[in-house]
Amino acid sequence: YGCAGAAAASALPFAPVLAQSPDNDKEILVVVFLRGGCDGLHLLAPVSDKNYIDARAANLRIAESGNERGLALSNTLNNLDFCLHPSAKALFELYQSKQLALIHAAGLSNGTRSHFDAQDLIERGINAKANLAEGWLARYLRLHATHTSDNLLPAVALRSLPLALQGSTQAVSMDSPRDYALKGDARLMGLVKSLYADNSSTLGKAAQRTIETIRELQKKTIPDLSPQYPSDWHARRFADSLQAIAQLIKMDVGLHVATCDFGGWDTHENQAWAFNQLTATLANSLQAFYNDLNKFHDRLTVVVLSEFGRRLRSNRSNGTDHGHGGVMMALGKNIKGGKMYGTWKGLATEQLDNGVDLDVTTDYRLVLGEILQRRLAVPTNTLSSIFPDFVMPKALGFSA
């Protein structure tokens, strides 16, 4: 039942029940989804691995030396010489400050290379197709965060509601706090309220809640925009989305869960130029967001994931095709950062999935599950209500 956002407020989507006193001690989870399949082996790789060097064109791998050499990490998997892409300097700084953990060879374990199928499965919190109407975040909100239903805006999706929040009665979507309004004539609000004066019906209740949410939000003081976010044309959309989430957090509206998409990672052709920009945008925007919310570090956790990684071997179009294992990230003061987590089999043919893809050794739900358990206090024995076909193994230990 999620709201369809600012532009669609006139369509009267569901909005949460209002409250004047949000719980200021509540944890905040921000989920960033890199749409298109981020090439984890171009973002983070063992740069001296002969299999890696032999499989990729020079401009599609991280260099071991030279002016464009990668950013060398400490505390890596198997003590290998993993480096971050040189455009990821801001991520490197977060890693060095022990705020960022990197989980490699992570993802969906069933191996589909379909964007649609992989995103659908991950956002529903499953590994195989099932008849589930709710996304994993919607199930979390319904089953384990019922207290948030009294907050003004407990769950927000920037720009569009993802499948992860599908089915939630607490989630809304918007472009920004300032734009969440009924568009058009100023008299429209009163007309709509009169039209749905009988709020005994489901639609009537939704209409009245939406109207009240808009009014209460407009009473709030919207924080000034921060100049520290990237302003380049290619970075603006993602950076603006993160900045809108930061504004909502600072507005004390009871935000508990937020989602944000960053697309463009489907790099089949001419990957090098696009990947440099994408990586710089991701790194600089996340760092700006985290710095912007320095007063909230004690209760903020950010998780970054993509539907899959890309093939080890580059293709003939100077790009990479759909692969398997990729990189996940966790950011926050309560994250045991400055360390890589997971299991690394290697990049030799016999170590790859079907001889071509980085094998998934960490199920994406293990990463999400650890955050839910340790940051959002979801009991281990009830985690299966959120990830119905998953048995939580031993935690990786990246979250305090």
PDB file of C-alpha atoms in Angstrom, residues 2-6 14-16 28-32 137 141 148 151-162 164-165 168-177 180 213 217 240-249 251 253-261:
ATOM      1  CA  GLY A   2       2.967   2.390  -0.205  1.00  0.00           C
ATOM      2  CA  CYS A   3       2.518   6.021  -1.181  1.00  0.00           C
ATOM      3  CA  ALA A   4       3.430   6.832  -4.740  1.00  0.00           C
ATOM      4  CA  GLY A   5       5.311   9.989  -3.827  1.00  0.00           C
ATOM      5  CA  ALA A   6       5.042  13.731  -4.035  1.00  0.00           C
ATOM      6  CA  PHE A  14      -1.505   5.358   1.742  1.00  0.00           C
ATOM      7  CA  ALA A  15       0.353   7.391   4.314  1.00  0.00           C
ATOM      8  CA  PRO A  16       1.224   6.475   7.904  1.00  0.00           C
ATOM      9  CA  ILE A  28      17.780   4.385  11.119  1.00  0.00           C
ATOM     10  CA  LEU A  29      18.428   1.992   8.235  1.00  0.00           C
ATOM     11  CA  VAL A  30      19.151   3.336   4.755  1.00  0.00           C
ATOM     12  CA  VAL A  31      19.215   0.833   1.879  1.00  0.00           C
ATOM     13  CA  VAL A  32      20.973   1.888  -1.343  1.00  0.00           C
ATOM     14  CA  LEU A 137      11.393  -4.377   4.319  1.00  0.00           C
ATOM     15  CA  LEU A 141       7.964  -3.070   9.273  1.00  0.00           C
ATOM     16  CA  THR A 148       6.774   2.941  14.103  1.00  0.00           C
ATOM     17  CA  ASN A 151       5.535   8.093  13.589  1.00  0.00           C
ATOM     18  CA  LEU A 152       4.928  10.771  11.007  1.00  0.00           C
ATOM     19  CA  LEU A 153       7.130   9.175   8.345  1.00  0.00           C
ATOM     20  CA  PRO A 154       8.529   5.824   9.520  1.00  0.00           C
ATOM     21  CA  ALA A 155       9.509   4.580   6.058  1.00  0.00           C
ATOM     22  CA  VAL A 156      10.394   6.604   2.974  1.00  0.00           C
ATOM     23  CA  ALA A 157      11.494   5.684  -0.537  1.00  0.00           C
ATOM     24  CA  LEU A 158      13.153   8.361  -2.582  1.00  0.00           C
ATOM     25  CA  ARG A 159      11.490   8.941  -5.967  1.00  0.00           C
ATOM     26  CA  SER A 160       9.740   5.571  -6.332  1.00  0.00           C
ATOM     27  CA  LEU A 161       8.600   2.787  -4.046  1.00  0.00           C
ATOM     28  CA  PRO A 162      10.795  -0.317  -4.501  1.00  0.00           C
ATOM     29  CA  ALA A 164      11.335  -4.173  -0.927  1.00  0.00           C
ATOM     30  CA  LEU A 165       8.679  -1.867   0.570  1.00  0.00           C
ATOM     31  CA  SER A 168       3.798  -1.678   3.591  1.00  0.00           C
ATOM     32  CA  THR A 169       1.118   0.601   5.034  1.00  0.00           C
ATOM     33  CA  GLN A 170       3.855   2.712   6.636  1.00  0.00           C
ATOM     34  CA  ALA A 171       5.922   3.591   3.557  1.00  0.00           C
ATOM     35  CA  VAL A 172       5.672   6.677   1.380  1.00  0.00           C
ATOM     36  CA  SER A 173       7.711   7.835  -1.595  1.00  0.00           C
ATOM     37  CA  MET A 174       8.709  11.354  -2.495  1.00  0.00           C
ATOM     38  CA  ASP A 175      11.273  13.367  -4.412  1.00  0.00           C
ATOM     39  CA  SER A 176      12.022  15.655  -1.472  1.00  0.00           C
ATOM     40  CA  PRO A 177      10.335  16.940   1.717  1.00  0.00           C
ATOM     41  CA  TYR A 180       5.546  16.307  -0.885  1.00  0.00           C
ATOM     42  CA  THR A 213       0.693  13.820   6.648  1.00  0.00           C
ATOM     43  CA  LEU A 217       5.174  17.750   7.181  1.00  0.00           C
ATOM     44  CA  ASP A 240      19.817  14.829  -4.206  1.00  0.00           C
ATOM     45  CA  SER A 241      18.044  11.654  -3.100  1.00  0.00           C
ATOM     46  CA  LEU A 242      20.508  11.075  -0.286  1.00  0.00           C
ATOM     47  CA  GLN A 243      20.291  14.713   0.733  1.00  0.00           C
ATOM     48  CA  ALA A 244      16.495  14.453   0.905  1.00  0.00           C
ATOM     49  CA  ILE A 245      16.822  11.474   3.254  1.00  0.00           C
ATOM     50  CA  ALA A 246      19.256  13.470   5.386  1.00  0.00           C
ATOM     51  CA  GLN A 247      16.779  16.364   5.544  1.00  0.00           C
ATOM     52  CA  LEU A 248      13.995  14.046   6.714  1.00  0.00           C
ATOM     53  CA  ILE A 249      16.233  12.550   9.391  1.00  0.00           C
ATOM     54  CA  MET A 251      13.462  17.081  10.610  1.00  0.00           C
ATOM     55  CA  VAL A 253       9.735  12.943  11.615  1.00  0.00           C
ATOM     56  CA  GLY A 254      10.435   9.496  13.051  1.00  0.00           C
ATOM     57  CA  LEU A 255      12.196   8.100   9.978  1.00  0.00           C
ATOM     58  CA  HIS A 256      13.215   4.497  10.615  1.00  0.00           C
ATOM     59  CA  VAL A 257      13.777   3.000   7.153  1.00  0.00           C
ATOM     60  CA  ALA A 258      14.704   4.730   3.898  1.00  0.00           C
ATOM     61  CA  THR A 259      15.512   3.413   0.435  1.00  0.00           C
ATOM     62  CA  CYS A 260      17.310   5.008  -2.468  1.00  0.00           C
ATOM     63  CA  ASP A 261      18.151   3.723  -5.961  1.00  0.00           C
TER      64      ASP A 261
END
